[in-house]
Short mmCIF file of C-alpha atoms (C1' of nucleotides) in Angstrom, two decimals:
data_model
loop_
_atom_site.label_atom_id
_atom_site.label_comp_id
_atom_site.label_asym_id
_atom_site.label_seq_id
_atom_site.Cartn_x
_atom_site.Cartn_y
_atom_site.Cartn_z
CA UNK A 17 5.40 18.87 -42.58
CA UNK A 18 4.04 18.96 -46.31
CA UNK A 19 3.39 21.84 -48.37
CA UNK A 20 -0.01 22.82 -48.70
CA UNK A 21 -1.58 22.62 -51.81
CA UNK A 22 -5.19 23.31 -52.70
CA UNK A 23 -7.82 22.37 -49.74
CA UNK A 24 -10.16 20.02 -50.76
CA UNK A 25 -13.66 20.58 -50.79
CA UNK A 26 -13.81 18.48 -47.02
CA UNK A 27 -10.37 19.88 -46.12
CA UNK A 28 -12.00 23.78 -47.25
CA UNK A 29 -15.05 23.10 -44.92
CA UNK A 30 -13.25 21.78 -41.93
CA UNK A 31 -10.86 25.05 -42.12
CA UNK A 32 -13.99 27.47 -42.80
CA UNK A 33 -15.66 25.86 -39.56
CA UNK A 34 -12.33 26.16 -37.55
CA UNK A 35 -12.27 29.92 -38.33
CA UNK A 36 -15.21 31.33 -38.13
CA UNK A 37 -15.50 29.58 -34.81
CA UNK A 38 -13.28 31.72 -32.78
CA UNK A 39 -13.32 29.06 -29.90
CA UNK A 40 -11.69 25.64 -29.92
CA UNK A 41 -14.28 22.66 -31.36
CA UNK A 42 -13.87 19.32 -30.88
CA UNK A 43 -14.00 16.88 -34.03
CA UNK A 44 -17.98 15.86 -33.37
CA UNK A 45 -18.69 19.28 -33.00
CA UNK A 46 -16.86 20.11 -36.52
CA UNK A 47 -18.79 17.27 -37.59
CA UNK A 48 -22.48 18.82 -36.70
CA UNK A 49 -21.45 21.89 -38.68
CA UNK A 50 -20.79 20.39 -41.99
CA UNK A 51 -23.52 17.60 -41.94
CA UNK A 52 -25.75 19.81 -43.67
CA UNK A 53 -22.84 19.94 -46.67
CA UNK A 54 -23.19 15.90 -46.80
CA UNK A 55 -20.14 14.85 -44.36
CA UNK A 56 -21.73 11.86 -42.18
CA UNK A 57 -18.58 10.47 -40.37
CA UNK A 58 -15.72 11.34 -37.84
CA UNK A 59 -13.35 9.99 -40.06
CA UNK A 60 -13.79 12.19 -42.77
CA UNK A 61 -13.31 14.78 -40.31
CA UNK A 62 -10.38 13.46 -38.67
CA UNK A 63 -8.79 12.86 -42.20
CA UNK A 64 -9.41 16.60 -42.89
CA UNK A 65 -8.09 17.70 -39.64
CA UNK A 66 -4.65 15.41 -39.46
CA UNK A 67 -3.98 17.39 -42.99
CA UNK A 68 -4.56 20.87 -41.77
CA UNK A 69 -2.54 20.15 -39.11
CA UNK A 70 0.43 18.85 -41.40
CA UNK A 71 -0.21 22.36 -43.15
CA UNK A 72 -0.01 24.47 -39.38
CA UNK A 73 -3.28 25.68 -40.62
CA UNK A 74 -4.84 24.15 -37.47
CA UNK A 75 -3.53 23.27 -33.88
CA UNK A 76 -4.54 20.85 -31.68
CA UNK A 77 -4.99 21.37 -28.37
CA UNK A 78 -4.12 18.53 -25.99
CA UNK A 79 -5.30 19.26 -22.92
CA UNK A 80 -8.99 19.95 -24.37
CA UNK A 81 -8.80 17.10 -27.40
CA UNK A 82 -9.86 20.15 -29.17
CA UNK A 83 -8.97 21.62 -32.53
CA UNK A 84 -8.39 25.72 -33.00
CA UNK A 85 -7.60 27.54 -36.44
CA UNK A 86 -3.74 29.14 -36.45
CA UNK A 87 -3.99 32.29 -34.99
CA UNK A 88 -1.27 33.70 -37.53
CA UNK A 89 -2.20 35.23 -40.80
CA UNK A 90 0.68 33.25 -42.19
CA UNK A 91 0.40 30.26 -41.30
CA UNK A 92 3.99 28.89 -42.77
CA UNK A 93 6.45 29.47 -40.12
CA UNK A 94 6.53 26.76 -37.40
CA UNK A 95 8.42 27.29 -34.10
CA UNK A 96 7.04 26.59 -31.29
CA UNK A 97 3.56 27.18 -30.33
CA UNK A 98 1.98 27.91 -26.65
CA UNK A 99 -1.76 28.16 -25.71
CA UNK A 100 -2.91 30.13 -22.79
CA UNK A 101 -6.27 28.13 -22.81
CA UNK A 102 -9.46 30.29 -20.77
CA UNK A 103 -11.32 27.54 -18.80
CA UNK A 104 -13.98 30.09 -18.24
CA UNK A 105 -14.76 31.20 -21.75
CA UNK A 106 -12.51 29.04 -24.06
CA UNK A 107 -10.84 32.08 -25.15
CA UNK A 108 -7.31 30.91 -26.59
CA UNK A 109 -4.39 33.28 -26.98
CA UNK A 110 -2.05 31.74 -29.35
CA UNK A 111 1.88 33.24 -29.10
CA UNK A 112 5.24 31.61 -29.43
CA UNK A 113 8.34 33.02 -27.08
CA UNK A 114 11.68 32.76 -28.60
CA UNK A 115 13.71 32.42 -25.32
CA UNK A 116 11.05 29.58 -24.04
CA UNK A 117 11.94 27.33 -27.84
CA UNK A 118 15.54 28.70 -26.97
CA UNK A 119 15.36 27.04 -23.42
CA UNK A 120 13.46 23.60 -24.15
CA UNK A 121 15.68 23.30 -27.60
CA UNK A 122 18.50 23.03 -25.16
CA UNK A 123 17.16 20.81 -23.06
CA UNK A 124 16.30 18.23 -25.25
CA UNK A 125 20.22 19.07 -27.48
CA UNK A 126 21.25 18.36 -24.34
CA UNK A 127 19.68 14.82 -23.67
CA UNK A 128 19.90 14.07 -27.64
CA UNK A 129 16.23 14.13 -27.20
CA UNK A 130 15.02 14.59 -31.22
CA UNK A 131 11.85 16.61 -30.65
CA UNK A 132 9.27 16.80 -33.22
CA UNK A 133 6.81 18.02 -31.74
CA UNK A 134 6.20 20.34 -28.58
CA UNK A 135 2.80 21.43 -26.84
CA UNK A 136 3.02 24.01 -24.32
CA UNK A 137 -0.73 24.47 -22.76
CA UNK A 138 -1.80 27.31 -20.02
CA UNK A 139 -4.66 26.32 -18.97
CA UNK A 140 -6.40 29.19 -16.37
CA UNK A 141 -8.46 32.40 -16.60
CA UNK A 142 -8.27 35.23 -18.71
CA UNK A 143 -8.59 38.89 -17.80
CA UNK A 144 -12.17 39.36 -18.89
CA UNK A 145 -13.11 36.38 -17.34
CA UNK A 146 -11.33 37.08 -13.67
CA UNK A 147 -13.51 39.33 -12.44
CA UNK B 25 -4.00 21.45 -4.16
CA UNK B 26 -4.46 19.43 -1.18
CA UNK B 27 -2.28 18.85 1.63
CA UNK B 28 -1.63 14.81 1.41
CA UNK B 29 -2.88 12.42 3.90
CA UNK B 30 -2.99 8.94 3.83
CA UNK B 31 -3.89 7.02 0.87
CA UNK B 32 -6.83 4.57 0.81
CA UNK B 33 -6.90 1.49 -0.25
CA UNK B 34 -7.87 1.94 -4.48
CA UNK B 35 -5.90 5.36 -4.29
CA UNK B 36 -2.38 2.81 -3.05
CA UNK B 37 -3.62 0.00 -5.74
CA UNK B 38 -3.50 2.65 -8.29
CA UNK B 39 -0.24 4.59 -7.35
CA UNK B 40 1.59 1.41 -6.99
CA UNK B 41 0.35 0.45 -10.18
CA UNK B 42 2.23 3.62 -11.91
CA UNK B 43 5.13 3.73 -9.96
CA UNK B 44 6.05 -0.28 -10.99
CA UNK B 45 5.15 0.93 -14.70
CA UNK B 46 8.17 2.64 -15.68
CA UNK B 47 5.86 4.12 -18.78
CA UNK B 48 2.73 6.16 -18.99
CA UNK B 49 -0.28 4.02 -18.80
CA UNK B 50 -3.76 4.93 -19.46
CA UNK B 51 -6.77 4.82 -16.97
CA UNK B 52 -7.82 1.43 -18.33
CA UNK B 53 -4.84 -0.14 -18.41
CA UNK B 54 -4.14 0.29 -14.61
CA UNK B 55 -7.69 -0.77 -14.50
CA UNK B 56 -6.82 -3.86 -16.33
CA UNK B 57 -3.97 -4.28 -13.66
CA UNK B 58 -6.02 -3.86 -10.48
CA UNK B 59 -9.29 -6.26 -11.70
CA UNK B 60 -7.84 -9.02 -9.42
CA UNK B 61 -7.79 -7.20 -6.23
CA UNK B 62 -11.55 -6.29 -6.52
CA UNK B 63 -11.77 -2.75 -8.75
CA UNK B 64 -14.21 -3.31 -11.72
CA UNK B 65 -15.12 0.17 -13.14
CA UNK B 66 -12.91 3.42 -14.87
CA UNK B 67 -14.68 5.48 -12.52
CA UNK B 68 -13.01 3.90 -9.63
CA UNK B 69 -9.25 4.35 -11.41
CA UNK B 70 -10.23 8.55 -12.09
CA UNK B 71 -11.34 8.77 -8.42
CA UNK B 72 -7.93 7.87 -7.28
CA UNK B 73 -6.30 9.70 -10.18
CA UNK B 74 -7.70 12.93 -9.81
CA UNK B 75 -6.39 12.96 -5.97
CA UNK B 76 -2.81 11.71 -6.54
CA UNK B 77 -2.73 14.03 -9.20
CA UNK B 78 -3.92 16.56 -6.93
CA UNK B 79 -1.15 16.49 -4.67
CA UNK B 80 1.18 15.84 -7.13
CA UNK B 81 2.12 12.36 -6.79
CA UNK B 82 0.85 11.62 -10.75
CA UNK B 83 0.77 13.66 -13.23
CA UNK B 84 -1.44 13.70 -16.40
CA UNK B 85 0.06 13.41 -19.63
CA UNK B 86 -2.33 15.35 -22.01
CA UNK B 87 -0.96 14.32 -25.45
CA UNK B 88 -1.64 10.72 -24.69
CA UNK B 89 -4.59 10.62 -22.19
CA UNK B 90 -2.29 8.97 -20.40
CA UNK B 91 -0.57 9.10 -16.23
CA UNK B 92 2.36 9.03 -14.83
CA UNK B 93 3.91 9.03 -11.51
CA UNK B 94 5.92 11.79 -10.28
CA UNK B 95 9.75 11.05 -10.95
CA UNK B 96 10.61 13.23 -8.35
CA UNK B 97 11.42 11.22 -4.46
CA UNK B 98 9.91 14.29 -2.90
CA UNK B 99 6.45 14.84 -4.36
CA UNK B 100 6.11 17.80 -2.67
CA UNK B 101 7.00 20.65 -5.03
CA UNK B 102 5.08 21.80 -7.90
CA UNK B 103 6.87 23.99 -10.30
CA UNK B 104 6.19 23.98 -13.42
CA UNK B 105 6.95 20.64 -15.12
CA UNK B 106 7.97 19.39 -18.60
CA UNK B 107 7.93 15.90 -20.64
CA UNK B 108 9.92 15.10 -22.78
CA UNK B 109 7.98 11.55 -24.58
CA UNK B 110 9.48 9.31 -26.83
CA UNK B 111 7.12 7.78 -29.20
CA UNK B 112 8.90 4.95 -29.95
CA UNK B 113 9.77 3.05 -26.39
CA UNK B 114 7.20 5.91 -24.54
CA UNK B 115 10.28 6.55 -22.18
CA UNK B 116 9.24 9.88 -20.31
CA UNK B 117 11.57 12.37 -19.02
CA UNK B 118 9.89 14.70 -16.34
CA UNK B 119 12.27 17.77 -16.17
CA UNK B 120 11.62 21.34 -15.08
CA UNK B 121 13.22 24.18 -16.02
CA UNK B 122 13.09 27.45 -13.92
CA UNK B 123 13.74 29.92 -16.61
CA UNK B 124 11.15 28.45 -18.79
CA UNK B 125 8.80 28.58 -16.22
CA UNK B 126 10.04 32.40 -15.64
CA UNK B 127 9.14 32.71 -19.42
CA UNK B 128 5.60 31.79 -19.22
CA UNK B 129 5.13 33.54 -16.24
CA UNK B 130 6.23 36.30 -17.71
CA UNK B 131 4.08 36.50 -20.46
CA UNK B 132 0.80 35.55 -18.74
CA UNK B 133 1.55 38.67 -16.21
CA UNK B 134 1.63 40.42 -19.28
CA UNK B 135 -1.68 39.25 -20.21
CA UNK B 136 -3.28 39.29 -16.73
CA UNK B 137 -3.67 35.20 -17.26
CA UNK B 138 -4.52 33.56 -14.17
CA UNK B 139 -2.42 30.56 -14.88
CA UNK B 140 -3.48 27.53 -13.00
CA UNK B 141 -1.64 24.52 -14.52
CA UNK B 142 0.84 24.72 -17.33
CA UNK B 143 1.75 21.63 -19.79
CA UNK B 144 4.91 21.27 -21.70
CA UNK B 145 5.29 18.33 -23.11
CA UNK B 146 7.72 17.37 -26.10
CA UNK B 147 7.17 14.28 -28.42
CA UNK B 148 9.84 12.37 -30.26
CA UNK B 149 12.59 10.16 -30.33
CA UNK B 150 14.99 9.44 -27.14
CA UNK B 151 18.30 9.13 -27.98
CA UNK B 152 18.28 5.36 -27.50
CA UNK B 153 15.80 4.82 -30.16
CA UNK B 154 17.28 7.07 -32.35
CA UNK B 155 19.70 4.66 -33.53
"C1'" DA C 21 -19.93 5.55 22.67
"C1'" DT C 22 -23.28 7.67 19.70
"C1'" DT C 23 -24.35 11.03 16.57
"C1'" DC C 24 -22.95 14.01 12.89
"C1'" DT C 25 -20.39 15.03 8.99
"C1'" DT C 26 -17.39 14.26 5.34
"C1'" DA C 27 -14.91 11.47 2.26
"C1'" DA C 28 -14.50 7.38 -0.32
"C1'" DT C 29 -16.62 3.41 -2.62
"C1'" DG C 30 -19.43 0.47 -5.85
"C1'" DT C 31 -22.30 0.03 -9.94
"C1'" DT C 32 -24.78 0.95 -14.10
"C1'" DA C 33 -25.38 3.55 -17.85
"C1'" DT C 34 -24.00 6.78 -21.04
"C1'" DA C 35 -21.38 10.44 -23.32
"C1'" DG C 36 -17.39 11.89 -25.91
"C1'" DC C 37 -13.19 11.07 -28.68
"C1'" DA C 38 -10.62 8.37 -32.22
"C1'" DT C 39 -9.34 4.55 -35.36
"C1'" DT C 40 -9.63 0.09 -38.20
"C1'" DA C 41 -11.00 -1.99 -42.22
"C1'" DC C 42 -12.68 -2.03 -46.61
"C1'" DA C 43 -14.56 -0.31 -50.92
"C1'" DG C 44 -14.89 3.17 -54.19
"C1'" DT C 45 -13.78 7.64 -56.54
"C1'" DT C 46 -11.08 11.46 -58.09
"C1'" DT C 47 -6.71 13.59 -59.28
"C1'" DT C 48 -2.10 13.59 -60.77
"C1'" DT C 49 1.74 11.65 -63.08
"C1'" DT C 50 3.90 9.12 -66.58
"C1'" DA D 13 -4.79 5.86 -71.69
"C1'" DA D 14 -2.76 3.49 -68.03
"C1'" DA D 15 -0.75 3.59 -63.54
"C1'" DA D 16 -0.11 5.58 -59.17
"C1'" DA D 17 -1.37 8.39 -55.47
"C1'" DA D 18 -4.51 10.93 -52.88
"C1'" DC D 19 -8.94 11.55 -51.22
"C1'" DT D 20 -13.75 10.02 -50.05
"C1'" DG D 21 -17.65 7.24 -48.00
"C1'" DT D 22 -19.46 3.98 -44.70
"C1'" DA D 23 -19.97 0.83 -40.98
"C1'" DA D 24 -18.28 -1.01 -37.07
"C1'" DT D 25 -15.63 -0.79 -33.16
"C1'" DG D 26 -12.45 0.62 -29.53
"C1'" DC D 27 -10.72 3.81 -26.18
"C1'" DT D 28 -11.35 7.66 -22.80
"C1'" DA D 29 -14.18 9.97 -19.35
"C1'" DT D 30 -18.21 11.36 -16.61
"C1'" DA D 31 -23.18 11.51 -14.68
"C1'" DA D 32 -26.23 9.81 -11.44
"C1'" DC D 33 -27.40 7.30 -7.60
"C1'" DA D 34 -27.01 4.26 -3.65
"C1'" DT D 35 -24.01 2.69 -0.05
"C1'" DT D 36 -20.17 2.29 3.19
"C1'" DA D 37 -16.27 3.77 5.87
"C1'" DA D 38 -13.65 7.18 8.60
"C1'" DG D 39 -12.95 11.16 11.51
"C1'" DA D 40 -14.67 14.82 14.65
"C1'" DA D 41 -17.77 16.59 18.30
"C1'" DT D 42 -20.58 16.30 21.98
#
DNA sequence: ATTCTTAATGTTATAGCATTACAGTTTTTT
DNA sequence: AAAAAACTGTAATGCTATAACATTAAGAAT
């Protein structure tokens, strides 16, 4: 988990696309934003993306192989992350429970699992969406 | 989710497949496994995936596109499940943890989520790799 | 038993997601 | 300025998943 410097000018679009978007995008779609800006290739996408994500300026989101911006104006702190993922309308709601990290870090302590890592995915309907 | 009846002929090849696998395998590697006795397409594997999954006998492992069968001897329940996955030896540890599930719950009644299925899964290093 | 209905199968083609390999450029450090 | 490190561009390829359509098998009802 570096320290973010400067965005580059591919890193900088990648972000901008991510939040402005308010939805999840997959890479490709990413991609068919910023072809107009002279990016041609998943790669340079993917590149852009596996930095941001180094940074916690971008999530990924498992279950949909989908990218979202942090929801956090700060996007420094780290603990652990949970998604309650709208199947409906691809509304995300980013939060992170204490007593949920508390619970799984013990888990693992207890196993001498060494996490790195942890995605916790809801996957369902919102409110808006449920009637 | 389904009440279980028997299994056919691909959906057995297939959950025999993962349950000799001690590790998650991916849709075209059990493919790969089941050639000789006749299968030849992915679309035969996710037909018989998406059932045993829905009645719990496999379960999808979203960080690595990727299934499993159910460590559990009794299939039956469905509580919310975690994964703990080492990256190094892809050992996976299905555990579930009641107040972790109470957690979530808690916070998608909050939110008036309509959860429908939940993923937890932790990635790192098992503790016999760790050496 | 024969019909009706539903579930499962087989096959081809295609869509969607991600990485390897290699060459070149820019930026930072010394 | 030289060396090292990070980033970029491009093409090719590999892996994951589904759409569409035709067929067959299995179970229920009369």
């Amino acid at each position: 988990m570096n320290t973010q410097p400067r965005l580059t000018r591919n890193q900088d679009m990648v972000f901008r696309v991510l939040v402005d978007a308010k939805t999840p995008l997959s890479a490709y779609t990413i991609l068919d934003q910023v072809r107009e800006f002279g990016i041609r290739a998943p790669l340079q996408i993917y590149r852009a993306l596996d930095k941001l994500q180094g940074w916690g300026m971008v999530h990924r989101l498992e279950s949909l192989n989908a990218f979202i911006a942090c929801a956090r104006a700060d996007c420094q702190r780290h603990e652990m992350v949970a998604f309650a993922i709208c199947d409906k309308c691809r509304h995300v709601s980013e939060f992170s429970d204490a007593q949920v990290k508390a619970h799984l870090d013990n888990w693992v302590g207890d196993k001498e699992f060494l996490a790195n890592q942890t995605a916790i995915e809801i996957r369902g309907t919102c409110r808006a969406c449920a009637r």
